[in-house]
Tab-separated table of C-alpha atoms in Angstrom:
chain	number	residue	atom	x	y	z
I	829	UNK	CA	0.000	0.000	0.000
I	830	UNK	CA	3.160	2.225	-0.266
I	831	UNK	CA	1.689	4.170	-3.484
I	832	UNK	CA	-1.451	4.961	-1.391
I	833	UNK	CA	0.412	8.119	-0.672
I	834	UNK	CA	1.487	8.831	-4.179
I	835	UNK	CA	-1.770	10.153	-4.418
I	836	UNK	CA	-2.482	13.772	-3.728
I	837	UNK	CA	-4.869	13.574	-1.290
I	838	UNK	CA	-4.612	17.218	0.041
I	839	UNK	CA	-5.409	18.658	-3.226
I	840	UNK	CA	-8.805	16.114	-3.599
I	841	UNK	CA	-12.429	17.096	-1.405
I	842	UNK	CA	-14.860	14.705	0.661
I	843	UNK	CA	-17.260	15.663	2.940
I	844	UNK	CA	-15.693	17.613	5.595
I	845	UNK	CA	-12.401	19.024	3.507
I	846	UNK	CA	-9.146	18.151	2.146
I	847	UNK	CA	-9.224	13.785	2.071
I	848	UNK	CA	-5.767	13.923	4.070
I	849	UNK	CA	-7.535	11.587	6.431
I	850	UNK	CA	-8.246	9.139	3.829
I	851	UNK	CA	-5.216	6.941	3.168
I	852	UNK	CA	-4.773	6.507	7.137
I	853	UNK	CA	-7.940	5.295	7.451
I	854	UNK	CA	-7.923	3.111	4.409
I	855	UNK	CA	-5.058	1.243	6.302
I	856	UNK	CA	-6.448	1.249	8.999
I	857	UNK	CA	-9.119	-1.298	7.611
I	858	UNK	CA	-6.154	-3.943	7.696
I	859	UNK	CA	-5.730	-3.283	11.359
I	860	UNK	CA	-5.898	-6.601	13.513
I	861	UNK	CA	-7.957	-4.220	15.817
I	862	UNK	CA	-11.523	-4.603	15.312
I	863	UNK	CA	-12.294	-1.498	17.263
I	864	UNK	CA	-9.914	0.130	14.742
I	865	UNK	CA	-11.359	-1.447	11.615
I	866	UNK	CA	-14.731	-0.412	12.890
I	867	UNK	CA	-13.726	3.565	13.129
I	868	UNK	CA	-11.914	3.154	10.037
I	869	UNK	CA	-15.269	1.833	8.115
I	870	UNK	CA	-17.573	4.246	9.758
I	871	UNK	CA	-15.247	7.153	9.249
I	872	UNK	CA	-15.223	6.137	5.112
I	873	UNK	CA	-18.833	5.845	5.043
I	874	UNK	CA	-19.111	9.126	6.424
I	875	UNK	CA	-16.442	11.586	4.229
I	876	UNK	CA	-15.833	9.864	0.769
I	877	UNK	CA	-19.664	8.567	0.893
I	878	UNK	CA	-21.668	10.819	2.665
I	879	UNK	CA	-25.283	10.211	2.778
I	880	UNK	CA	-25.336	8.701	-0.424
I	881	UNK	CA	-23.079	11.148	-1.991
I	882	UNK	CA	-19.624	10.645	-3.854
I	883	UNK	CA	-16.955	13.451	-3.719
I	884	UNK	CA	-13.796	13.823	-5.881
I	885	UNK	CA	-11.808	11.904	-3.641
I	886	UNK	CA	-13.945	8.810	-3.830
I	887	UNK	CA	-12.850	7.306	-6.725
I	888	UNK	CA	-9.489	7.595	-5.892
I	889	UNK	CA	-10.367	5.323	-2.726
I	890	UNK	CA	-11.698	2.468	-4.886
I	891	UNK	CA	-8.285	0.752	-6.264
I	892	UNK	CA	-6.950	0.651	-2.672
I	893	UNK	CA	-9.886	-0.888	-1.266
I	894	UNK	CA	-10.280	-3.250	-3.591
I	895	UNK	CA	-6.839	-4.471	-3.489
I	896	UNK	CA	-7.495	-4.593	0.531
I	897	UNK	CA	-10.581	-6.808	-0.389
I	898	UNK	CA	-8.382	-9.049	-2.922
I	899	UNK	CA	-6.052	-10.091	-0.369
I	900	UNK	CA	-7.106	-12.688	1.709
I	901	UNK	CA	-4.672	-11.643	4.790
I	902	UNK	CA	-7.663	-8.363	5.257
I	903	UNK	CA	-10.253	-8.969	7.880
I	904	UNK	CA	-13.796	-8.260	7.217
I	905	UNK	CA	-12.833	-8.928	3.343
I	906	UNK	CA	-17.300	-8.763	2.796
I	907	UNK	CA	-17.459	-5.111	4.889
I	908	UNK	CA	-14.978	-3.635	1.709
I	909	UNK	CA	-16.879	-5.510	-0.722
I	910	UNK	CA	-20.109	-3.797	0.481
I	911	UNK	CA	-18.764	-0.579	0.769
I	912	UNK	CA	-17.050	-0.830	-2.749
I	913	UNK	CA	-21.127	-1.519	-4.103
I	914	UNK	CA	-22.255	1.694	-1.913
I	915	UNK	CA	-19.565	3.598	-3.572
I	916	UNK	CA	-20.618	2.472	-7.077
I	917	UNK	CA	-24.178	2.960	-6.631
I	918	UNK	CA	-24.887	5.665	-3.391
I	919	UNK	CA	-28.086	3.573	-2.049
I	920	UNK	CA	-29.510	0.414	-3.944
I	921	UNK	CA	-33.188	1.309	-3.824
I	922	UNK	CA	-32.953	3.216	-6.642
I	923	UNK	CA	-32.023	0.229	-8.640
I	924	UNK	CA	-33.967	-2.402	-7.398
I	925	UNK	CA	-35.146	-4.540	-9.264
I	926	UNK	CA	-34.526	-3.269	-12.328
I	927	UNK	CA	-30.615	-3.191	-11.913
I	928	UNK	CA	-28.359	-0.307	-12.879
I	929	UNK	CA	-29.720	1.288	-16.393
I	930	UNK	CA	-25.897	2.498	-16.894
I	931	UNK	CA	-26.689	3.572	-20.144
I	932	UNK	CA	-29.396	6.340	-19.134
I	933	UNK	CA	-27.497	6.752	-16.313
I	934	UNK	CA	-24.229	7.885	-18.889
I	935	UNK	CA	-26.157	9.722	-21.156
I	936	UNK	CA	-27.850	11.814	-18.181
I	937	UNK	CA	-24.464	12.533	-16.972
I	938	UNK	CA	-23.303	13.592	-20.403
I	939	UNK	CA	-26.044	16.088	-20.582
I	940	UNK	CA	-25.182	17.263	-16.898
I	941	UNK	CA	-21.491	17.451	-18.002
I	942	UNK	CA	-22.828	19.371	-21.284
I	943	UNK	CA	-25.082	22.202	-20.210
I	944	UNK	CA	-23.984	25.743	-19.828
I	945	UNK	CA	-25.358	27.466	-16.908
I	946	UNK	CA	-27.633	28.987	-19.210
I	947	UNK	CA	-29.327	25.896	-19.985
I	948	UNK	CA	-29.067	24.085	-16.774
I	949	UNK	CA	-31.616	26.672	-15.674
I	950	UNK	CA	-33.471	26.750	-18.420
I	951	UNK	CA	-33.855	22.745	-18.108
I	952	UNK	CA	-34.953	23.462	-14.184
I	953	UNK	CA	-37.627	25.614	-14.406
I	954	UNK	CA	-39.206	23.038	-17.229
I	955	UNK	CA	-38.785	20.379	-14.970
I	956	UNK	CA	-40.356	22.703	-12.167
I	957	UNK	CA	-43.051	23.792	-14.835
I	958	UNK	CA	-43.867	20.327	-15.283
I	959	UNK	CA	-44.587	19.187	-11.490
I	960	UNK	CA	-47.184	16.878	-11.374
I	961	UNK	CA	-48.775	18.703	-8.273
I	962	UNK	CA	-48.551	22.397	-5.939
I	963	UNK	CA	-46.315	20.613	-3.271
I	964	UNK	CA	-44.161	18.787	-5.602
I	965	UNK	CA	-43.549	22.235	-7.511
I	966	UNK	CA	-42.834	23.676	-4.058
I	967	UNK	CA	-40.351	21.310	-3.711
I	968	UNK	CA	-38.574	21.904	-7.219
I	969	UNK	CA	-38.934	25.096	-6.677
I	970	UNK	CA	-36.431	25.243	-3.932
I	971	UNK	CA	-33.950	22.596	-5.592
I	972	UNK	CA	-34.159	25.211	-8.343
I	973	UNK	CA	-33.427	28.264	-5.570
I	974	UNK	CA	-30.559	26.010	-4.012
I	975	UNK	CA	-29.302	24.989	-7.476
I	976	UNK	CA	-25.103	25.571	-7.576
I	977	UNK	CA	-23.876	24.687	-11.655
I	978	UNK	CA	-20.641	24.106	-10.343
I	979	UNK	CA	-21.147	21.856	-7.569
I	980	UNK	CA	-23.585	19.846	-9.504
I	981	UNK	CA	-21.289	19.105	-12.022
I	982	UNK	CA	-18.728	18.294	-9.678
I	983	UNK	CA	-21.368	15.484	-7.648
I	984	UNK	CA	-22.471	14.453	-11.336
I	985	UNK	CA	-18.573	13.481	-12.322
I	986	UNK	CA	-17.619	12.112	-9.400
I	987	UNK	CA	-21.182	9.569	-8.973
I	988	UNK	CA	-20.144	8.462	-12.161
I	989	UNK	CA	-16.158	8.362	-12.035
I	990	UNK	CA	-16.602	6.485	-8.578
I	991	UNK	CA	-18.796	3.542	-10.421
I	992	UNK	CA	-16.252	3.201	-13.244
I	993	UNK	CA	-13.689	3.228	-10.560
I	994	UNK	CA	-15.288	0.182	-9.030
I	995	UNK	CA	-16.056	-1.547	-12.130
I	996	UNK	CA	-12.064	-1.265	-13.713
I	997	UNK	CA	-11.375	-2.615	-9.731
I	998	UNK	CA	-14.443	-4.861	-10.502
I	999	UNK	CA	-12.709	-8.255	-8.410
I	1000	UNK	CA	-14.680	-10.749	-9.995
I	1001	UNK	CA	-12.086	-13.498	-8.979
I	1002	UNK	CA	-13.737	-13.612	-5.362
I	1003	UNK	CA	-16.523	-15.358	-6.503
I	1004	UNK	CA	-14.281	-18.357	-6.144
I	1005	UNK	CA	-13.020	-17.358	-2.503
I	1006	UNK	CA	-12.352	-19.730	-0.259
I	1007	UNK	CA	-14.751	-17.726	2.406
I	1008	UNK	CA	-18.484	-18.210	1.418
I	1009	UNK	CA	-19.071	-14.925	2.878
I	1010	UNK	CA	-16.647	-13.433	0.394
I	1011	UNK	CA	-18.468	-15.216	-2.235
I	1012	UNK	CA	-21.628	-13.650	-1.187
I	1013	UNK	CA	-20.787	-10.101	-0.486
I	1014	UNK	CA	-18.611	-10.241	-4.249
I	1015	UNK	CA	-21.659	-11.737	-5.962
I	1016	UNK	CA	-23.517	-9.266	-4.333
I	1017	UNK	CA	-21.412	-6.729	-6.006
I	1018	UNK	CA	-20.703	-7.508	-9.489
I	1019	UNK	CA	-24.599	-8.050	-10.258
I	1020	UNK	CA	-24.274	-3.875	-10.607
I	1021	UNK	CA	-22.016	-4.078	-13.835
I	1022	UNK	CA	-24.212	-4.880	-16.578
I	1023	UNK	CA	-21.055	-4.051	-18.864
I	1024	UNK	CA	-19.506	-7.061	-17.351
I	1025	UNK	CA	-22.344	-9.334	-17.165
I	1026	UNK	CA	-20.402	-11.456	-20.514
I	1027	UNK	CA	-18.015	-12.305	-17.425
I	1028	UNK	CA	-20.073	-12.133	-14.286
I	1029	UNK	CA	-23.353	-13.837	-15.791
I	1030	UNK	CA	-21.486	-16.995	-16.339
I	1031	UNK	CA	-19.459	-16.709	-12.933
I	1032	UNK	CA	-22.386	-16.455	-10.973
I	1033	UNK	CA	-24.434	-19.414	-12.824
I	1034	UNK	CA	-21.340	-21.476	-11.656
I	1035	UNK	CA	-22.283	-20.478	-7.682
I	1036	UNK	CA	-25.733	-20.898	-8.407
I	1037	UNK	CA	-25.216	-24.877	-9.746
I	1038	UNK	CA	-21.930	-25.592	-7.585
I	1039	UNK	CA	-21.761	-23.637	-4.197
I	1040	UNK	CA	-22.174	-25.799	-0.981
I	1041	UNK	CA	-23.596	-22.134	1.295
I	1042	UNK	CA	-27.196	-21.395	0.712
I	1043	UNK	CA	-26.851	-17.621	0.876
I	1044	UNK	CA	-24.412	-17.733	-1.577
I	1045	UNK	CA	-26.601	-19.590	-3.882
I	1046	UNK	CA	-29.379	-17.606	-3.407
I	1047	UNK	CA	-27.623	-13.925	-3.743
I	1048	UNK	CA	-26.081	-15.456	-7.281
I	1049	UNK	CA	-29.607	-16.137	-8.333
I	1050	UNK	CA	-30.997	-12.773	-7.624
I	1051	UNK	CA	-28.129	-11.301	-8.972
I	1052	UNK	CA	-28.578	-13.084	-12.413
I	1053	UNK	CA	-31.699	-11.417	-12.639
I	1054	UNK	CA	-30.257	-8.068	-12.254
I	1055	UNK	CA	-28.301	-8.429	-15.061
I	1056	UNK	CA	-29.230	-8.112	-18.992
I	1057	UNK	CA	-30.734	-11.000	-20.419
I	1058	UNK	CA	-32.709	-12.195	-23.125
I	1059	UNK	CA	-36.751	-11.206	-21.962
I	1060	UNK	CA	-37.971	-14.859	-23.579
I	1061	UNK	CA	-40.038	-16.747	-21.541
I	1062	UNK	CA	-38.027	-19.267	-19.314
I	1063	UNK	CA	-39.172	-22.074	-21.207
I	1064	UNK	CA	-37.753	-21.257	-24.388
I	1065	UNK	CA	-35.287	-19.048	-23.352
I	1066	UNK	CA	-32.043	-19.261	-25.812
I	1067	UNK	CA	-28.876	-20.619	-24.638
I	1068	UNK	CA	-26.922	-18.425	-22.263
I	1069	UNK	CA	-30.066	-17.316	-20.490
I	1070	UNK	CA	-29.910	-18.102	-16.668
I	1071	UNK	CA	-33.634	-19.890	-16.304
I	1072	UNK	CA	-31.875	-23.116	-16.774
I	1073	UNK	CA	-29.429	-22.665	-13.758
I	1074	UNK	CA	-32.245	-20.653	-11.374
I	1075	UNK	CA	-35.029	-23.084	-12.014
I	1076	UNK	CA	-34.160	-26.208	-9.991
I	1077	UNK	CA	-34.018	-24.403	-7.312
I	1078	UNK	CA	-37.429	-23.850	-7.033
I	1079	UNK	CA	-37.163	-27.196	-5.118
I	1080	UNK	CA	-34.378	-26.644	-3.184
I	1081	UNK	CA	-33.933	-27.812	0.520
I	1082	UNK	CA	-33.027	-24.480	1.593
I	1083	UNK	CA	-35.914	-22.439	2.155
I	1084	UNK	CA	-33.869	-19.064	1.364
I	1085	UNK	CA	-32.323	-20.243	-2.007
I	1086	UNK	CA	-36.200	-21.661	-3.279
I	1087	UNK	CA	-37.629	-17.847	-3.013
I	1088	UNK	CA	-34.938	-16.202	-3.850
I	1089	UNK	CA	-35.547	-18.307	-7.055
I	1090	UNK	CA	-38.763	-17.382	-6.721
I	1091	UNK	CA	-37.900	-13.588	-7.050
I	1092	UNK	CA	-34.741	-14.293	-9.544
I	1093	UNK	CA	-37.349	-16.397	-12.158
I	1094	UNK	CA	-40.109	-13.431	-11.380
I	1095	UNK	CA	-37.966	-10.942	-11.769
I	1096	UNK	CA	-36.560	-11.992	-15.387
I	1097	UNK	CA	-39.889	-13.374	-17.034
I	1098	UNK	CA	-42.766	-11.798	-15.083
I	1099	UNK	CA	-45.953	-13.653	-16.032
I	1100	UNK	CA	-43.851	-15.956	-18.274
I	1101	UNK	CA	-42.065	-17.613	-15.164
I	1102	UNK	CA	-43.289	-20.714	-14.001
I	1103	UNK	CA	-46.737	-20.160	-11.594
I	1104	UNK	CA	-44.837	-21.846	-8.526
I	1105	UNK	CA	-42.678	-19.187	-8.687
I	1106	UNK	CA	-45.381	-16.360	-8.987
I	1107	UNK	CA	-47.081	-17.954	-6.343
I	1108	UNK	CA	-44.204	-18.172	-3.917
I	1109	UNK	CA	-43.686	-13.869	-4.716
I	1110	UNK	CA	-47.069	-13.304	-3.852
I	1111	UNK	CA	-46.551	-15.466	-0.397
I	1112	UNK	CA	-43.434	-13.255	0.292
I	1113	UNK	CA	-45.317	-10.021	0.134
I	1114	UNK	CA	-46.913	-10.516	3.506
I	1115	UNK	CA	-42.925	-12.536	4.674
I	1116	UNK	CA	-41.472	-11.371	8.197
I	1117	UNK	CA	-38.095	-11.046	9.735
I	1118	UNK	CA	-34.599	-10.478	8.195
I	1119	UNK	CA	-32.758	-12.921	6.042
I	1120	UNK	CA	-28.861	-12.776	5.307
I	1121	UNK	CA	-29.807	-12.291	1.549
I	1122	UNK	CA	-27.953	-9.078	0.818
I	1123	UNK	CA	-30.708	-7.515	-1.367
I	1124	UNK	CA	-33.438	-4.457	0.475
I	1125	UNK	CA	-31.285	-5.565	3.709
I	1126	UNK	CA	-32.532	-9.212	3.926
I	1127	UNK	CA	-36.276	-8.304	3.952
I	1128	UNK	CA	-38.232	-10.570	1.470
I	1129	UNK	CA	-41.273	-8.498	1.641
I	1130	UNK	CA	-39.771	-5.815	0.584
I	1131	UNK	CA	-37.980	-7.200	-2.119
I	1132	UNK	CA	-41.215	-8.980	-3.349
I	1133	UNK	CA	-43.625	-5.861	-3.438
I	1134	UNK	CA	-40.816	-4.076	-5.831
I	1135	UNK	CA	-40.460	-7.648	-8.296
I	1136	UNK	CA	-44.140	-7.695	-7.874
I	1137	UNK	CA	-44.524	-4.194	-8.731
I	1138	UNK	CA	-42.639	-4.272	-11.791
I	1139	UNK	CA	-43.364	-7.459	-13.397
I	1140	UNK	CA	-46.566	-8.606	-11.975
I	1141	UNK	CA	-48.964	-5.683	-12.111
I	1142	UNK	CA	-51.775	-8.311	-11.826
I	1143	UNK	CA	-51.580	-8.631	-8.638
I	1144	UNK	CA	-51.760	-4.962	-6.982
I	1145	UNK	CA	-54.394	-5.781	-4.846
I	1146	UNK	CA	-52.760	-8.333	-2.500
I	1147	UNK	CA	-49.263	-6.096	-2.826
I	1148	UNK	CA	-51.453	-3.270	-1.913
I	1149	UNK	CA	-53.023	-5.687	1.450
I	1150	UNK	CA	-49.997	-6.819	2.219
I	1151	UNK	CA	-48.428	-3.220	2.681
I	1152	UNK	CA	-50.961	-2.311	4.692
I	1153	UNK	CA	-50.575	-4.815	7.200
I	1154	UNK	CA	-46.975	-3.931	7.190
I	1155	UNK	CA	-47.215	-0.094	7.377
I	1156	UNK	CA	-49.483	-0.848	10.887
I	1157	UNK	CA	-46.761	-2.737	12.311
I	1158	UNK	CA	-43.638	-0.902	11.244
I	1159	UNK	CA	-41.232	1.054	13.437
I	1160	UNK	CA	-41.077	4.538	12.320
I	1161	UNK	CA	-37.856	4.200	10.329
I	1162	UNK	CA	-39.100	1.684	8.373
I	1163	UNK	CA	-42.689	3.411	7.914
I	1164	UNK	CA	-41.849	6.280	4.773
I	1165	UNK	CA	-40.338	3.563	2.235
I	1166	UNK	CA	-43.301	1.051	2.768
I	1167	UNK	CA	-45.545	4.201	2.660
I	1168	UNK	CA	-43.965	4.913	-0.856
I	1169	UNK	CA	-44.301	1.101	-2.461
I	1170	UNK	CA	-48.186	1.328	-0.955
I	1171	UNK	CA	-48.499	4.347	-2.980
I	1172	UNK	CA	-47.068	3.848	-6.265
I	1173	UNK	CA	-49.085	0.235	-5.665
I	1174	UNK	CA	-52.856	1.623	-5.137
I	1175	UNK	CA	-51.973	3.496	-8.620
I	1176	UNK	CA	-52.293	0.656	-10.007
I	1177	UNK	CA	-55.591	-0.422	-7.618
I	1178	UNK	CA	-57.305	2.694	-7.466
I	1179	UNK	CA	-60.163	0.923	-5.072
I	1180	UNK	CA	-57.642	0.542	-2.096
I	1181	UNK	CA	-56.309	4.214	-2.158
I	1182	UNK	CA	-58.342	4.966	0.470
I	1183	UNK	CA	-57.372	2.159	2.684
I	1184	UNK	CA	-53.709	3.165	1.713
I	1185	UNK	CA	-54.839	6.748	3.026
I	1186	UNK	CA	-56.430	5.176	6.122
I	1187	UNK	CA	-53.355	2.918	7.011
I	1188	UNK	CA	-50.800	6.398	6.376
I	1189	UNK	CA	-52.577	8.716	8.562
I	1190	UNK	CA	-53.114	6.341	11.405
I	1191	UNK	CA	-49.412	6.351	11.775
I	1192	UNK	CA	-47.795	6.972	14.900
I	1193	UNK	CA	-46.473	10.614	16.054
I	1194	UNK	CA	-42.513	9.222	15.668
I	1195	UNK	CA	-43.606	8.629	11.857
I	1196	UNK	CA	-45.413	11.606	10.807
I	1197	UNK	CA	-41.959	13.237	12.120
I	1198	UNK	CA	-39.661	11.799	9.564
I	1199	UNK	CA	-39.556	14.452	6.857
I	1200	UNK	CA	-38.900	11.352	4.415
I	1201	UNK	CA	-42.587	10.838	4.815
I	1202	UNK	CA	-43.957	14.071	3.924
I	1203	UNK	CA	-41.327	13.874	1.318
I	1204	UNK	CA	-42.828	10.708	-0.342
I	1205	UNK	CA	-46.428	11.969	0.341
I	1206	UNK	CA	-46.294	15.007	-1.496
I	1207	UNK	CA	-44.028	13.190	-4.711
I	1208	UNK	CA	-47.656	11.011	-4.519
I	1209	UNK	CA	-50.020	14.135	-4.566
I	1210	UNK	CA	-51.064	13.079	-0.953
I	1211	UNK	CA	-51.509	15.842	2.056
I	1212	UNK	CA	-48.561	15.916	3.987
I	1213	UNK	CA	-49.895	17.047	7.324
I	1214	UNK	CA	-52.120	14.151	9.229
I	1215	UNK	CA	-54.981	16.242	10.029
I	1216	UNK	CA	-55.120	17.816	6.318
I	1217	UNK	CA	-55.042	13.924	5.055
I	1218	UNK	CA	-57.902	13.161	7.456
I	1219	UNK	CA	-60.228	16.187	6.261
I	1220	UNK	CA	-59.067	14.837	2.453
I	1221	UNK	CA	-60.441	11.401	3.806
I	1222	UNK	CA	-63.623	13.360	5.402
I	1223	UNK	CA	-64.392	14.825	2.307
I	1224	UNK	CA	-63.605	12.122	-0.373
C-alpha cells in the first residue's frame, strides 16, 4: 500500500475538507484491531460517501480498497466488498429490481457534463413547470433556488467516475473465494455491472449450480436477474439465459435459495415464469423477519412488493393488502419507504387508495416526524400534514 500516498490527497475534497484523512484510514481497515477497523469503516462511510453522496476523492479510494478486499490476509474482506457496491451505486433502492440502467445513467451525466449554466436553468424551471402537483412544484422550486452549476457538475462526475472506478477494480475473482461470505458479499457486487455481465453472468451461474452455502446460492440467483438477459419466456429461453441454472431451485432444501428463485425467475420473465414461482412472490409479500440475503437488507417483503410491482402488475391488490398490514406494524424508520411502495401500488388499484390513506394517517407521532414521509407523500399528490389527510379522507 506504499503508493497509497502517491496520491495527492490534500489537493482532492470529501465531505468535511481536504481527504488527508483518507489513506490513514484506508489502512487502517487492515488493522488486527476490530475497534480500529470499525472507526476506520464508519469514518469512510461518512467523508468519501456521505449520505449517499460521492466526492472527488472517492474514486481515488476504490483501487486501494479493492486491493485490501483481494487479499485474503484483510479482515472483514465482505465489509470492503459492500462498501465498494455503496460507492458504485450511493443507495440500492434506486435500482432495485430493475438493476443499474448504466446507459441512461451515462447519457444523463453527459447532458449534466454538457449544459452551460444557461441551460441548466433553463432545463430546471421546465422540470419545475412540469410538477405533477402544488407541493411537488414547491419542492422543485427550492432545488431550483438552491441549485449551484458548479457543484452539480462536480457530484455528477464524481457519482459516475466512482462507479467506473469500481467496475475497472471490478474483483470478480472472489466469486471463487475460499470464504463463502466473500463469495456472497462479491456476488452481491458484481450483479451492478451490466457491462460485465459477458463475465459475471457466467461466474455467478457457476455459484448458483456448484456452491455448498445457501446464501451464496441464493444472492447469485438474484443477482442473475439483475443483469441483462434475453426477456424470452423461461421455457424457451435461448442458450446463455440463466432460467436453466435458477429453475431447480425452485425445489431446493433451503428455504432461502427456493424464493430467492422465486424472485430471480419473477424478476426476469414476469408472467412468463413458471406459476410456482409467482405464487411463492405473492406469499413473500406478507414474509417477516430479516434474512442474510444481501438484497433491500434481507427483507423478502420488501424485495417482493418491488419484483411484484414491476413485473406482476396483476396482482396490486394483494401487494397493496400486504403493505398495509406492514405499514401498521412498522417502526417509524421503516414506515416512509413502505408508505412509498403502498403508494405507487394503489396506482395501479385505485379501489384501495383509500385504505392506503387510512393505514398512512393512522401512523404513529414518531412517523409523521420523519420528513422522508412528507417527502414521499407530497411526490404522490397526498396531504402531507395528518390532520389535512384526514379532512381529504372526510371529504372524499
Amino acid at each position: 500500500m506504499d503508493d497509497l500516498d502517491r496520491v495527492s490527497w490534500g489537493k482532492l475534497k470529501h465531505a468535511y475538507g481536504r481527504a488527508t484523512d483518507v489513506p490513514g484510514q484506508i489502512r487502517a481497515l487492515a488493522s488486527a484491531d476490530e475497534g480500529e477497523r470499525q472507526k476506520a469503516m464508519s469514518a469512510l462511510y461518512g467523508n468519501i460517501f456521505h449520505q449517499g453522496t460521492r466526492f472527488p476523492a472517492t474514486p481515488h479510494a476504490v483501487p486501494f480498497l479493492a486491493r485490501l478486499a483481494a487479499d485474503p490476509a484483510t479482515p472483514d474482506r465482505e465489509l470492503i466488498l459492500h462498501l465498494l457496491a455503496s460507492l458504485a451505486l450511493g443507495y440500492e433502492e434506486g435500482h432495485l429490481p430493475e438493476g443499474v440502467g448504466i446507459a441512461r445513467w451515462r447519457e444523463e451525466s453527459a447532458g449534466v457534463q454538457s449544459r452551460s449554466k444557461e441551460e441548466a436553468d433553463a432545463h430546471l424551471e421546465q422540470w419545475v413547470a412540469e410538477a405533477p402537483n402544488d407541493a411537488v412544484r414547491r419542492d422543485r422550486a427550492y432545488v431550483r433556488q438552491t441549485y449551484d452549476h458548479k457543484l452539480e457538475r462536480m457530484f455528477d462526475a464524481a457519482m459516475l467516475a466512482s462507479y467506473d472506478a469500481v467496475r475497472e477494480n471490478l474483483p470478480i475473482s472472489l466469486l471463487a473465494d475460499g470464504d463463502p461470505h466473500v463469495r456472497t458479499a462479491a456476488a452481491y457486487l458484481v450483479s451492478w455491472f451490466p457491462e460485465e455481465a459477458d463475465t459475471t453472468g457466467p461466474a455467478l451461474a457457476g455459484l448458483v449450480e456448484a456452491d455448498a452455502e445457501p446464501v451464496t446460492v441464493a444472492t447469485a440467483m438474484f443477482a442473475l436477474s439483475l443483469l441483462p438477459w434475453p426477456t424470452e419466456a423461461s421455457a424457451g429461453a435461448p442458450a446463455g439465459a440463466p432460467a436453466g441454472a435458477i429453475e431447480p431451485g425452485l425445489g431446493h432444501a433451503d428455504g432461502l435459495v427456493r424464493d430467492a428463485a422465486a424472485l430471480a425467475l419473477v424478476n426476469l420473465y414476469g408472467e412468463d415464469a413458471p406459476p410456482k414461482a409467482r405464487d411463492a412472490v405473492v406469499r413473500l409479500l406478507t414474509a417477516t423477519g430479516d434474512t442474510p440475503l444481501p438484497y433491500a437488507e434481507g427483507d423478502l417483503a420488501t424485495l417482493a412488493a418491488r419484483v411484484s410491482k414491476r413485473r406482476l402488475p396483476g396482482e396490486a391488490p394483494a401487494r397493496a393488502q400486504a403493505l398495509i398490514a406492514r405499514l401498521a406494524a412498522a417502526k417509524p424508520v421503516d414506515a416512509f419507504p413502505i408508505a412509498g411502495d403502498l403508494l405507487e401500488t394503489v396506482a395501479d388499484a385505485p379501489e384501495l387508495r383509500r385504505a392506503a390513506l387510512t393505514a398512512i394517517a393512522d401512523l404513529s407521532d414518531d412517523a409523521w416526524s420523519w420528513i422522508n414521509l412528507q417527502e414521499v407523500l407530497r411526490a404522490h399528490g397526498v396531504p402531507d400534514d395528518r390532520d389535512a389527510l384526514r379532512e381529504h379522507l372526510r371529504d372524499h
